[in-house]
mmCIF file of the C-alpha atoms, coordinates in Angstrom:
data_MODEL
# 
_entry.id   MODEL 
# 
loop_
_atom_site.group_PDB 
_atom_site.id 
_atom_site.type_symbol 
_atom_site.label_atom_id 
_atom_site.label_alt_id 
_atom_site.label_comp_id 
_atom_site.label_asym_id 
_atom_site.label_entity_id 
_atom_site.label_seq_id 
_atom_site.pdbx_PDB_ins_code 
_atom_site.Cartn_x 
_atom_site.Cartn_y 
_atom_site.Cartn_z 
_atom_site.occupancy 
_atom_site.B_iso_or_equiv 
_atom_site.pdbx_formal_charge 
_atom_site.auth_seq_id 
_atom_site.auth_comp_id 
_atom_site.auth_asym_id 
_atom_site.auth_atom_id 
_atom_site.pdbx_PDB_model_num 
ATOM 1   C CA . MET A 1 1   ? -3.212  -9.091  -11.662 1.00 0.00 ? 1   MET A CA 1 
ATOM 2   C CA . GLN A 1 2   ? -4.491  -10.158 -8.251  1.00 0.00 ? 2   GLN A CA 1 
ATOM 3   C CA . LEU A 1 3   ? -7.511  -9.261  -6.207  1.00 0.00 ? 3   LEU A CA 1 
ATOM 4   C CA . ARG A 1 4   ? -6.588  -8.133  -2.750  1.00 0.00 ? 4   ARG A CA 1 
ATOM 5   C CA . SER A 1 5   ? -8.376  -6.995  0.366   1.00 0.00 ? 5   SER A CA 1 
ATOM 6   C CA . VAL A 1 6   ? -6.898  -5.741  3.596   1.00 0.00 ? 6   VAL A CA 1 
ATOM 7   C CA . SER A 1 7   ? -7.981  -5.698  7.196   1.00 0.00 ? 7   SER A CA 1 
ATOM 8   C CA . LEU A 1 8   ? -6.020  -4.511  10.150  1.00 0.00 ? 8   LEU A CA 1 
ATOM 9   C CA . MET A 1 9   ? -4.632  -6.264  13.184  1.00 0.00 ? 9   MET A CA 1 
ATOM 10  C CA . PRO A 1 10  ? -2.842  -3.703  15.420  1.00 0.00 ? 10  PRO A CA 1 
ATOM 11  C CA . SER A 1 11  ? -2.656  -0.197  13.962  1.00 0.00 ? 11  SER A CA 1 
ATOM 12  C CA . ALA A 1 12  ? -0.589  -0.256  10.802  1.00 0.00 ? 12  ALA A CA 1 
ATOM 13  C CA . CYS A 1 13  ? 1.373   2.029   8.576   1.00 0.00 ? 13  CYS A CA 1 
ATOM 14  C CA . CYS A 1 14  ? 2.517   0.912   5.158   1.00 0.00 ? 14  CYS A CA 1 
ATOM 15  C CA . VAL A 1 15  ? 3.859   2.470   1.996   1.00 0.00 ? 15  VAL A CA 1 
ATOM 16  C CA . ALA A 1 16  ? 2.984   1.369   -1.542  1.00 0.00 ? 16  ALA A CA 1 
ATOM 17  C CA . VAL A 1 17  ? 5.263   1.911   -4.508  1.00 0.00 ? 17  VAL A CA 1 
ATOM 18  C CA . ALA A 1 18  ? 3.362   1.583   -7.777  1.00 0.00 ? 18  ALA A CA 1 
ATOM 19  C CA . LEU A 1 19  ? 4.229   1.798   -11.454 1.00 0.00 ? 19  LEU A CA 1 
ATOM 20  C CA . THR A 1 20  ? 1.867   1.841   -14.400 1.00 0.00 ? 20  THR A CA 1 
ATOM 21  C CA . CYS A 1 21  ? 3.619   -0.973  -16.252 1.00 0.00 ? 21  CYS A CA 1 
ATOM 22  C CA . CYS A 1 22  ? 6.732   -2.613  -14.897 1.00 0.00 ? 22  CYS A CA 1 
ATOM 23  C CA . LEU A 1 23  ? 9.078   -2.192  -11.975 1.00 0.00 ? 23  LEU A CA 1 
ATOM 24  C CA . MET A 1 24  ? 12.834  -2.298  -11.554 1.00 0.00 ? 24  MET A CA 1 
ATOM 25  C CA . PHE A 1 25  ? 15.267  -0.676  -9.173  1.00 0.00 ? 25  PHE A CA 1 
ATOM 26  C CA . ALA A 1 26  ? 18.192  1.618   -9.849  1.00 0.00 ? 26  ALA A CA 1 
ATOM 27  C CA . ARG A 1 27  ? 20.171  0.297   -6.883  1.00 0.00 ? 27  ARG A CA 1 
ATOM 28  C CA . ALA A 1 28  ? 20.497  -3.467  -6.783  1.00 0.00 ? 28  ALA A CA 1 
ATOM 29  C CA . ASP A 1 29  ? 20.954  -3.511  -3.007  1.00 0.00 ? 29  ASP A CA 1 
ATOM 30  C CA . ILE A 1 30  ? 17.425  -2.082  -2.494  1.00 0.00 ? 30  ILE A CA 1 
ATOM 31  C CA . LEU A 1 31  ? 15.868  -4.807  -4.605  1.00 0.00 ? 31  LEU A CA 1 
ATOM 32  C CA . GLU A 1 32  ? 17.985  -7.483  -2.942  1.00 0.00 ? 32  GLU A CA 1 
ATOM 33  C CA . ASP A 1 33  ? 16.957  -6.216  0.500   1.00 0.00 ? 33  ASP A CA 1 
ATOM 34  C CA . TRP A 1 34  ? 13.250  -6.186  -0.372  1.00 0.00 ? 34  TRP A CA 1 
ATOM 35  C CA . ILE A 1 35  ? 13.045  -9.588  -2.104  1.00 0.00 ? 35  ILE A CA 1 
ATOM 36  C CA . TYR A 1 36  ? 15.510  -11.480 0.115   1.00 0.00 ? 36  TYR A CA 1 
ATOM 37  C CA . PRO A 1 37  ? 16.117  -14.453 0.066   1.00 0.00 ? 37  PRO A CA 1 
ATOM 38  C CA . LEU A 1 38  ? 15.394  -14.368 -3.696  1.00 0.00 ? 38  LEU A CA 1 
ATOM 39  C CA . GLU A 1 39  ? 18.074  -13.079 -6.025  1.00 0.00 ? 39  GLU A CA 1 
ATOM 40  C CA . ALA A 1 40  ? 17.166  -10.425 -8.582  1.00 0.00 ? 40  ALA A CA 1 
ATOM 41  C CA . ASP A 1 41  ? 17.449  -12.668 -11.637 1.00 0.00 ? 41  ASP A CA 1 
ATOM 42  C CA . VAL A 1 42  ? 15.237  -15.296 -9.982  1.00 0.00 ? 42  VAL A CA 1 
ATOM 43  C CA . PHE A 1 43  ? 12.659  -12.650 -9.074  1.00 0.00 ? 43  PHE A CA 1 
ATOM 44  C CA . PHE A 1 44  ? 12.441  -11.220 -12.596 1.00 0.00 ? 44  PHE A CA 1 
ATOM 45  C CA . ALA A 1 45  ? 12.390  -14.643 -14.223 1.00 0.00 ? 45  ALA A CA 1 
ATOM 46  C CA . GLY A 1 46  ? 9.778   -16.291 -12.027 1.00 0.00 ? 46  GLY A CA 1 
ATOM 47  C CA . THR A 1 47  ? 7.832   -13.696 -10.036 1.00 0.00 ? 47  THR A CA 1 
ATOM 48  C CA . PHE A 1 48  ? 7.794   -10.322 -11.786 1.00 0.00 ? 48  PHE A CA 1 
ATOM 49  C CA . GLU A 1 49  ? 4.404   -9.774  -13.499 1.00 0.00 ? 49  GLU A CA 1 
ATOM 50  C CA . LYS A 1 50  ? 3.655   -13.469 -13.024 1.00 0.00 ? 50  LYS A CA 1 
ATOM 51  C CA . GLN A 1 51  ? 2.661   -13.978 -9.379  1.00 0.00 ? 51  GLN A CA 1 
ATOM 52  C CA . TRP A 1 52  ? 2.420   -12.194 -6.039  1.00 0.00 ? 52  TRP A CA 1 
ATOM 53  C CA . SER A 1 53  ? 4.980   -12.903 -3.339  1.00 0.00 ? 53  SER A CA 1 
ATOM 54  C CA . HIS A 1 54  ? 5.476   -12.157 0.361   1.00 0.00 ? 54  HIS A CA 1 
ATOM 55  C CA . PHE A 1 55  ? 8.959   -11.380 1.708   1.00 0.00 ? 55  PHE A CA 1 
ATOM 56  C CA . PRO A 1 56  ? 9.115   -11.447 5.551   1.00 0.00 ? 56  PRO A CA 1 
ATOM 57  C CA . HIS A 1 57  ? 11.743  -9.239  7.193   1.00 0.00 ? 57  HIS A CA 1 
ATOM 58  C CA . ASN A 1 58  ? 12.465  -8.217  10.768  1.00 0.00 ? 58  ASN A CA 1 
ATOM 59  C CA . LYS A 1 59  ? 13.193  -4.516  10.249  1.00 0.00 ? 59  LYS A CA 1 
ATOM 60  C CA . SER A 1 60  ? 11.717  -1.586  8.362   1.00 0.00 ? 60  SER A CA 1 
ATOM 61  C CA . LEU A 1 61  ? 13.297  -1.194  4.922   1.00 0.00 ? 61  LEU A CA 1 
ATOM 62  C CA . VAL A 1 62  ? 12.027  2.343   4.203   1.00 0.00 ? 62  VAL A CA 1 
ATOM 63  C CA . PRO A 1 63  ? 13.336  5.247   6.356   1.00 0.00 ? 63  PRO A CA 1 
ATOM 64  C CA . ILE A 1 64  ? 9.930   6.772   7.157   1.00 0.00 ? 64  ILE A CA 1 
ATOM 65  C CA . THR A 1 65  ? 8.626   7.181   10.719  1.00 0.00 ? 65  THR A CA 1 
ATOM 66  C CA . LEU A 1 66  ? 5.434   8.435   12.348  1.00 0.00 ? 66  LEU A CA 1 
ATOM 67  C CA . GLU A 1 67  ? 7.372   11.592  13.257  1.00 0.00 ? 67  GLU A CA 1 
ATOM 68  C CA . HIS A 1 68  ? 7.728   12.225  9.524   1.00 0.00 ? 68  HIS A CA 1 
ATOM 69  C CA . VAL A 1 69  ? 3.980   11.735  9.139   1.00 0.00 ? 69  VAL A CA 1 
ATOM 70  C CA . ALA A 1 70  ? 3.207   14.275  11.873  1.00 0.00 ? 70  ALA A CA 1 
ATOM 71  C CA . ASP A 1 71  ? 5.494   16.821  10.197  1.00 0.00 ? 71  ASP A CA 1 
ATOM 72  C CA . TRP A 1 72  ? 3.821   16.204  6.822   1.00 0.00 ? 72  TRP A CA 1 
ATOM 73  C CA . LEU A 1 73  ? 0.380   16.670  8.319   1.00 0.00 ? 73  LEU A CA 1 
ATOM 74  C CA . GLU A 1 74  ? 1.411   20.029  9.775   1.00 0.00 ? 74  GLU A CA 1 
ATOM 75  C CA . SER A 1 75  ? 2.963   21.191  6.497   1.00 0.00 ? 75  SER A CA 1 
ATOM 76  C CA . GLN A 1 76  ? 0.176   20.002  4.185   1.00 0.00 ? 76  GLN A CA 1 
ATOM 77  C CA . GLY A 1 77  ? -2.756  21.020  6.378   1.00 0.00 ? 77  GLY A CA 1 
ATOM 78  C CA . ARG A 1 78  ? -6.153  19.633  5.440   1.00 0.00 ? 78  ARG A CA 1 
ATOM 79  C CA . ASP A 1 79  ? -5.518  19.268  1.714   1.00 0.00 ? 79  ASP A CA 1 
ATOM 80  C CA . GLU A 1 80  ? -7.671  16.239  0.784   1.00 0.00 ? 80  GLU A CA 1 
ATOM 81  C CA . GLU A 1 81  ? -5.778  15.807  -2.476  1.00 0.00 ? 81  GLU A CA 1 
ATOM 82  C CA . VAL A 1 82  ? -2.669  15.064  -0.425  1.00 0.00 ? 82  VAL A CA 1 
ATOM 83  C CA . ILE A 1 83  ? -4.075  13.437  2.716   1.00 0.00 ? 83  ILE A CA 1 
ATOM 84  C CA . GLU A 1 84  ? -7.296  11.579  2.023   1.00 0.00 ? 84  GLU A CA 1 
ATOM 85  C CA . THR A 1 85  ? -9.535  10.383  4.865   1.00 0.00 ? 85  THR A CA 1 
ATOM 86  C CA . LEU A 1 86  ? -11.471 7.312   3.724   1.00 0.00 ? 86  LEU A CA 1 
ATOM 87  C CA . GLU A 1 87  ? -15.048 6.387   4.521   1.00 0.00 ? 87  GLU A CA 1 
ATOM 88  C CA . HIS A 1 88  ? -15.620 4.200   7.563   1.00 0.00 ? 88  HIS A CA 1 
ATOM 89  C CA . PRO A 1 89  ? -15.445 0.540   6.429   1.00 0.00 ? 89  PRO A CA 1 
ATOM 90  C CA . VAL A 1 90  ? -18.616 -0.421  8.363   1.00 0.00 ? 90  VAL A CA 1 
ATOM 91  C CA . THR A 1 91  ? -20.882 2.645   8.258   1.00 0.00 ? 91  THR A CA 1 
ATOM 92  C CA . GLN A 1 92  ? -19.603 3.891   4.856   1.00 0.00 ? 92  GLN A CA 1 
ATOM 93  C CA . LYS A 1 93  ? -19.841 7.410   6.273   1.00 0.00 ? 93  LYS A CA 1 
ATOM 94  C CA . ALA A 1 94  ? -17.306 10.160  5.704   1.00 0.00 ? 94  ALA A CA 1 
ATOM 95  C CA . PHE A 1 95  ? -15.458 11.672  8.646   1.00 0.00 ? 95  PHE A CA 1 
ATOM 96  C CA . ARG A 1 96  ? -16.454 15.180  9.691   1.00 0.00 ? 96  ARG A CA 1 
ATOM 97  C CA . SER A 1 97  ? -14.720 17.438  12.198  1.00 0.00 ? 97  SER A CA 1 
ATOM 98  C CA . ASP A 1 98  ? -14.239 21.180  12.715  1.00 0.00 ? 98  ASP A CA 1 
ATOM 99  C CA . ASN A 1 99  ? -10.886 20.720  14.469  1.00 0.00 ? 99  ASN A CA 1 
ATOM 100 C CA . PRO A 1 100 ? -8.493  23.245  12.871  1.00 0.00 ? 100 PRO A CA 1 
ATOM 101 C CA . SER A 1 101 ? -5.370  21.231  13.770  1.00 0.00 ? 101 SER A CA 1 
ATOM 102 C CA . PRO A 1 102 ? -4.425  18.831  10.930  1.00 0.00 ? 102 PRO A CA 1 
ATOM 103 C CA . VAL A 1 103 ? -2.748  16.407  13.349  1.00 0.00 ? 103 VAL A CA 1 
ATOM 104 C CA . GLN A 1 104 ? -5.687  16.400  15.783  1.00 0.00 ? 104 GLN A CA 1 
ATOM 105 C CA . TYR A 1 105 ? -8.127  16.041  12.869  1.00 0.00 ? 105 TYR A CA 1 
ATOM 106 C CA . ILE A 1 106 ? -6.332  12.909  11.685  1.00 0.00 ? 106 ILE A CA 1 
ATOM 107 C CA . GLN A 1 107 ? -6.087  11.582  15.244  1.00 0.00 ? 107 GLN A CA 1 
ATOM 108 C CA . GLU A 1 108 ? -9.843  11.959  15.696  1.00 0.00 ? 108 GLU A CA 1 
ATOM 109 C CA . ALA A 1 109 ? -10.538 10.180  12.411  1.00 0.00 ? 109 ALA A CA 1 
ATOM 110 C CA . PHE A 1 110 ? -8.083  7.414   13.280  1.00 0.00 ? 110 PHE A CA 1 
ATOM 111 C CA . LEU A 1 111 ? -9.648  6.834   16.710  1.00 0.00 ? 111 LEU A CA 1 
ATOM 112 C CA . GLN A 1 112 ? -13.082 6.582   15.073  1.00 0.00 ? 112 GLN A CA 1 
ATOM 113 C CA . GLY A 1 113 ? -11.912 3.835   12.707  1.00 0.00 ? 113 GLY A CA 1 
ATOM 114 C CA . HIS A 1 114 ? -11.129 5.823   9.547   1.00 0.00 ? 114 HIS A CA 1 
ATOM 115 C CA . SER A 1 115 ? -8.076  5.041   7.442   1.00 0.00 ? 115 SER A CA 1 
ATOM 116 C CA . MET A 1 116 ? -5.960  7.680   5.741   1.00 0.00 ? 116 MET A CA 1 
ATOM 117 C CA . VAL A 1 117 ? -4.046  7.712   2.478   1.00 0.00 ? 117 VAL A CA 1 
ATOM 118 C CA . ILE A 1 118 ? -1.162  10.084  1.839   1.00 0.00 ? 118 ILE A CA 1 
ATOM 119 C CA . ASN A 1 119 ? -1.161  10.463  -1.951  1.00 0.00 ? 119 ASN A CA 1 
ATOM 120 C CA . SER A 1 120 ? 1.846   10.930  -4.228  1.00 0.00 ? 120 SER A CA 1 
ATOM 121 C CA . LEU A 1 121 ? 4.338   11.045  -1.385  1.00 0.00 ? 121 LEU A CA 1 
ATOM 122 C CA . ASN A 1 122 ? 7.113   11.383  -3.949  1.00 0.00 ? 122 ASN A CA 1 
ATOM 123 C CA . ARG A 1 123 ? 5.943   14.862  -4.990  1.00 0.00 ? 123 ARG A CA 1 
ATOM 124 C CA . TRP A 1 124 ? 6.661   16.617  -1.707  1.00 0.00 ? 124 TRP A CA 1 
ATOM 125 C CA . SER A 1 125 ? 8.389   14.177  0.693   1.00 0.00 ? 125 SER A CA 1 
ATOM 126 C CA . GLU A 1 126 ? 12.159  13.778  0.509   1.00 0.00 ? 126 GLU A CA 1 
ATOM 127 C CA . PRO A 1 127 ? 12.136  10.038  1.376   1.00 0.00 ? 127 PRO A CA 1 
ATOM 128 C CA . GLY A 1 128 ? 9.362   9.480   -1.155  1.00 0.00 ? 128 GLY A CA 1 
ATOM 129 C CA . LYS A 1 129 ? 11.268  11.456  -3.774  1.00 0.00 ? 129 LYS A CA 1 
ATOM 130 C CA . ARG A 1 130 ? 14.362  9.316   -3.256  1.00 0.00 ? 130 ARG A CA 1 
ATOM 131 C CA . VAL A 1 131 ? 12.441  6.071   -3.776  1.00 0.00 ? 131 VAL A CA 1 
ATOM 132 C CA . ALA A 1 132 ? 10.630  7.395   -6.853  1.00 0.00 ? 132 ALA A CA 1 
ATOM 133 C CA . LYS A 1 133 ? 13.840  8.800   -8.350  1.00 0.00 ? 133 LYS A CA 1 
ATOM 134 C CA . ASP A 1 134 ? 15.597  5.440   -8.081  1.00 0.00 ? 134 ASP A CA 1 
ATOM 135 C CA . LEU A 1 135 ? 12.661  3.588   -9.625  1.00 0.00 ? 135 LEU A CA 1 
ATOM 136 C CA . ASN A 1 136 ? 12.149  6.075   -12.435 1.00 0.00 ? 136 ASN A CA 1 
ATOM 137 C CA . ALA A 1 137 ? 15.836  6.104   -13.309 1.00 0.00 ? 137 ALA A CA 1 
ATOM 138 C CA . ALA A 1 138 ? 15.825  2.316   -13.618 1.00 0.00 ? 138 ALA A CA 1 
ATOM 139 C CA . ALA A 1 139 ? 12.462  1.703   -15.328 1.00 0.00 ? 139 ALA A CA 1 
ATOM 140 C CA . ASP A 1 140 ? 11.891  4.993   -17.201 1.00 0.00 ? 140 ASP A CA 1 
ATOM 141 C CA . LEU A 1 141 ? 8.205   4.789   -16.222 1.00 0.00 ? 141 LEU A CA 1 
ATOM 142 C CA . PRO A 1 142 ? 5.898   6.899   -14.024 1.00 0.00 ? 142 PRO A CA 1 
ATOM 143 C CA . VAL A 1 143 ? 6.213   6.106   -10.315 1.00 0.00 ? 143 VAL A CA 1 
ATOM 144 C CA . ASP A 1 144 ? 3.871   6.936   -7.447  1.00 0.00 ? 144 ASP A CA 1 
ATOM 145 C CA . VAL A 1 145 ? 4.461   6.407   -3.741  1.00 0.00 ? 145 VAL A CA 1 
ATOM 146 C CA . TYR A 1 146 ? 1.512   6.227   -1.336  1.00 0.00 ? 146 TYR A CA 1 
ATOM 147 C CA . MET A 1 147 ? 1.272   5.774   2.424   1.00 0.00 ? 147 MET A CA 1 
ATOM 148 C CA . TYR A 1 148 ? -1.649  4.143   4.222   1.00 0.00 ? 148 TYR A CA 1 
ATOM 149 C CA . LEU A 1 149 ? -2.481  4.697   7.902   1.00 0.00 ? 149 LEU A CA 1 
ATOM 150 C CA . THR A 1 150 ? -5.048  2.220   9.208   1.00 0.00 ? 150 THR A CA 1 
ATOM 151 C CA . PRO A 1 151 ? -6.449  1.974   12.776  1.00 0.00 ? 151 PRO A CA 1 
ATOM 152 C CA . PRO A 1 152 ? -6.953  -1.317  14.672  1.00 0.00 ? 152 PRO A CA 1 
ATOM 153 C CA . HIS A 1 153 ? -9.740  -3.637  13.505  1.00 0.00 ? 153 HIS A CA 1 
ATOM 154 C CA . SER A 1 154 ? -10.404 -1.544  10.405  1.00 0.00 ? 154 SER A CA 1 
ATOM 155 C CA . GLN A 1 155 ? -9.327  -1.498  6.755   1.00 0.00 ? 155 GLN A CA 1 
ATOM 156 C CA . SER A 1 156 ? -8.423  0.970   4.042   1.00 0.00 ? 156 SER A CA 1 
ATOM 157 C CA . TYR A 1 157 ? -10.086 -0.574  0.978   1.00 0.00 ? 157 TYR A CA 1 
ATOM 158 C CA . GLY A 1 158 ? -12.170 -3.685  0.428   1.00 0.00 ? 158 GLY A CA 1 
ATOM 159 C CA . MET A 1 159 ? -11.378 -6.341  -2.152  1.00 0.00 ? 159 MET A CA 1 
ATOM 160 C CA . HIS A 1 160 ? -10.196 -4.729  -5.368  1.00 0.00 ? 160 HIS A CA 1 
ATOM 161 C CA . SER A 1 161 ? -7.764  -5.003  -8.247  1.00 0.00 ? 161 SER A CA 1 
ATOM 162 C CA . ASP A 1 162 ? -5.224  -2.430  -9.496  1.00 0.00 ? 162 ASP A CA 1 
ATOM 163 C CA . VAL A 1 163 ? -3.820  -1.970  -12.986 1.00 0.00 ? 163 VAL A CA 1 
ATOM 164 C CA . MET A 1 164 ? -0.233  -1.435  -11.795 1.00 0.00 ? 164 MET A CA 1 
ATOM 165 C CA . ASP A 1 165 ? 2.386   -3.601  -10.150 1.00 0.00 ? 165 ASP A CA 1 
ATOM 166 C CA . ALA A 1 166 ? 3.184   -2.628  -6.579  1.00 0.00 ? 166 ALA A CA 1 
ATOM 167 C CA . PHE A 1 167 ? 5.480   -3.304  -3.658  1.00 0.00 ? 167 PHE A CA 1 
ATOM 168 C CA . MET A 1 168 ? 3.701   -3.003  -0.298  1.00 0.00 ? 168 MET A CA 1 
ATOM 169 C CA . VAL A 1 169 ? 6.173   -2.196  2.500   1.00 0.00 ? 169 VAL A CA 1 
ATOM 170 C CA . GLN A 1 170 ? 4.939   -2.541  6.091   1.00 0.00 ? 170 GLN A CA 1 
ATOM 171 C CA . LEU A 1 171 ? 6.450   0.321   8.095   1.00 0.00 ? 171 LEU A CA 1 
ATOM 172 C CA . GLY A 1 172 ? 4.797   -0.398  11.457  1.00 0.00 ? 172 GLY A CA 1 
ATOM 173 C CA . GLY A 1 173 ? 2.157   -2.523  13.127  1.00 0.00 ? 173 GLY A CA 1 
ATOM 174 C CA . SER A 1 174 ? 0.695   -5.456  11.206  1.00 0.00 ? 174 SER A CA 1 
ATOM 175 C CA . LYS A 1 175 ? -1.943  -5.920  8.549   1.00 0.00 ? 175 LYS A CA 1 
ATOM 176 C CA . SER A 1 176 ? -3.921  -8.949  7.432   1.00 0.00 ? 176 SER A CA 1 
ATOM 177 C CA . TRP A 1 177 ? -4.322  -9.359  3.656   1.00 0.00 ? 177 TRP A CA 1 
ATOM 178 C CA . LYS A 1 178 ? -6.421  -11.683 1.528   1.00 0.00 ? 178 LYS A CA 1 
ATOM 179 C CA . VAL A 1 179 ? -4.762  -12.126 -1.863  1.00 0.00 ? 179 VAL A CA 1 
ATOM 180 C CA . CYS A 1 180 ? -6.495  -14.018 -4.679  1.00 0.00 ? 180 CYS A CA 1 
ATOM 181 C CA . ASP A 1 181 ? -5.063  -15.211 -7.981  1.00 0.00 ? 181 ASP A CA 1 
ATOM 182 C CA . VAL A 1 182 ? -7.941  -14.004 -10.114 1.00 0.00 ? 182 VAL A CA 1 
ATOM 183 C CA . THR A 1 183 ? -7.811  -11.843 -13.248 1.00 0.00 ? 183 THR A CA 1 
ATOM 184 C CA . SER A 1 184 ? -10.677 -9.392  -12.766 1.00 0.00 ? 184 SER A CA 1 
ATOM 185 C CA . TRP A 1 185 ? -10.949 -8.605  -16.498 1.00 0.00 ? 185 TRP A CA 1 
ATOM 186 C CA . MET A 1 186 ? -12.349 -12.124 -17.021 1.00 0.00 ? 186 MET A CA 1 
ATOM 187 C CA . ALA A 1 187 ? -15.607 -11.087 -15.326 1.00 0.00 ? 187 ALA A CA 1 
ATOM 188 C CA . PRO A 1 188 ? -15.782 -7.267  -15.379 1.00 0.00 ? 188 PRO A CA 1 
ATOM 189 C CA . ARG A 1 189 ? -19.408 -7.086  -14.223 1.00 0.00 ? 189 ARG A CA 1 
ATOM 190 C CA . GLU A 1 190 ? -18.991 -9.336  -11.203 1.00 0.00 ? 190 GLU A CA 1 
ATOM 191 C CA . ARG A 1 191 ? -18.517 -7.989  -7.702  1.00 0.00 ? 191 ARG A CA 1 
ATOM 192 C CA . TYR A 1 192 ? -14.887 -8.330  -6.635  1.00 0.00 ? 192 TYR A CA 1 
ATOM 193 C CA . ASP A 1 193 ? -15.795 -10.356 -3.563  1.00 0.00 ? 193 ASP A CA 1 
ATOM 194 C CA . GLN A 1 194 ? -17.630 -12.862 -5.815  1.00 0.00 ? 194 GLN A CA 1 
ATOM 195 C CA . LEU A 1 195 ? -14.822 -13.359 -8.343  1.00 0.00 ? 195 LEU A CA 1 
ATOM 196 C CA . PRO A 1 196 ? -12.741 -16.033 -6.539  1.00 0.00 ? 196 PRO A CA 1 
ATOM 197 C CA . LEU A 1 197 ? -15.793 -18.300 -6.230  1.00 0.00 ? 197 LEU A CA 1 
ATOM 198 C CA . LYS A 1 198 ? -17.117 -17.585 -9.725  1.00 0.00 ? 198 LYS A CA 1 
ATOM 199 C CA . LEU A 1 199 ? -13.765 -18.244 -11.411 1.00 0.00 ? 199 LEU A CA 1 
ATOM 200 C CA . ASN A 1 200 ? -12.478 -20.987 -9.098  1.00 0.00 ? 200 ASN A CA 1 
ATOM 201 C CA . GLY A 1 201 ? -9.702  -18.700 -7.925  1.00 0.00 ? 201 GLY A CA 1 
ATOM 202 C CA . THR A 1 202 ? -7.453  -19.462 -4.994  1.00 0.00 ? 202 THR A CA 1 
ATOM 203 C CA . CYS A 1 203 ? -7.051  -17.043 -2.094  1.00 0.00 ? 203 CYS A CA 1 
ATOM 204 C CA . GLU A 1 204 ? -4.481  -16.890 0.674   1.00 0.00 ? 204 GLU A CA 1 
ATOM 205 C CA . GLU A 1 205 ? -4.389  -15.023 3.982   1.00 0.00 ? 205 GLU A CA 1 
ATOM 206 C CA . VAL A 1 206 ? -1.139  -13.109 4.522   1.00 0.00 ? 206 VAL A CA 1 
ATOM 207 C CA . LEU A 1 207 ? -0.127  -11.374 7.743   1.00 0.00 ? 207 LEU A CA 1 
ATOM 208 C CA . MET A 1 208 ? 2.224   -8.482  7.066   1.00 0.00 ? 208 MET A CA 1 
ATOM 209 C CA . GLN A 1 209 ? 4.437   -7.592  10.023  1.00 0.00 ? 209 GLN A CA 1 
ATOM 210 C CA . GLN A 1 210 ? 6.698   -4.570  10.461  1.00 0.00 ? 210 GLN A CA 1 
ATOM 211 C CA . GLY A 1 211 ? 9.457   -4.717  7.847   1.00 0.00 ? 211 GLY A CA 1 
ATOM 212 C CA . ASP A 1 212 ? 7.689   -7.187  5.546   1.00 0.00 ? 212 ASP A CA 1 
ATOM 213 C CA . VAL A 1 213 ? 7.411   -6.557  1.800   1.00 0.00 ? 213 VAL A CA 1 
ATOM 214 C CA . MET A 1 214 ? 4.761   -7.920  -0.561  1.00 0.00 ? 214 MET A CA 1 
ATOM 215 C CA . TYR A 1 215 ? 4.927   -7.776  -4.341  1.00 0.00 ? 215 TYR A CA 1 
ATOM 216 C CA . LEU A 1 216 ? 1.579   -7.622  -6.179  1.00 0.00 ? 216 LEU A CA 1 
# 
């Protein structure tokens, strides 16, 4: 388990594929593309559930575009269970708008510094369904696919730790991450941003560019 925090460089769009326990792929070529230049057996022997890893690439490895996002916004409307607008990272205030257009509502929130999360993309998006189907067929475990839209000089979440493994795939823009090798269960009452210092953890800054993949 790692602590991670994210902050944005230019506006970014990324997709997270998470499982509750372990992660494998039904199609070997997908895994090989994502973890290149590692080979699958090397990844599972030395990285999987042992350490985080960053895999730079020069092209997007998931066929999802901002045009898809606009279509999803129109079809899902203002359903906060599907498309969640996060509190502003500085003011901690929620976004409010009476704009009836889902796309314009999200645009307003984005321009004011609010990030968005598209939850459980695999339940109603065909590209998300394809990814989840492959993962579930291989691992026989629950799979969730999320998409994060983050405006410039902002962030989605602060430093935190998740219970599941995840692949973060950068679809567009770039995002700056701070990843720390700290097991949060060792100090459950400490603030996350205090854990690396308290437990002598090591942290590393990672810049995710379009096409990059990070395993956590």
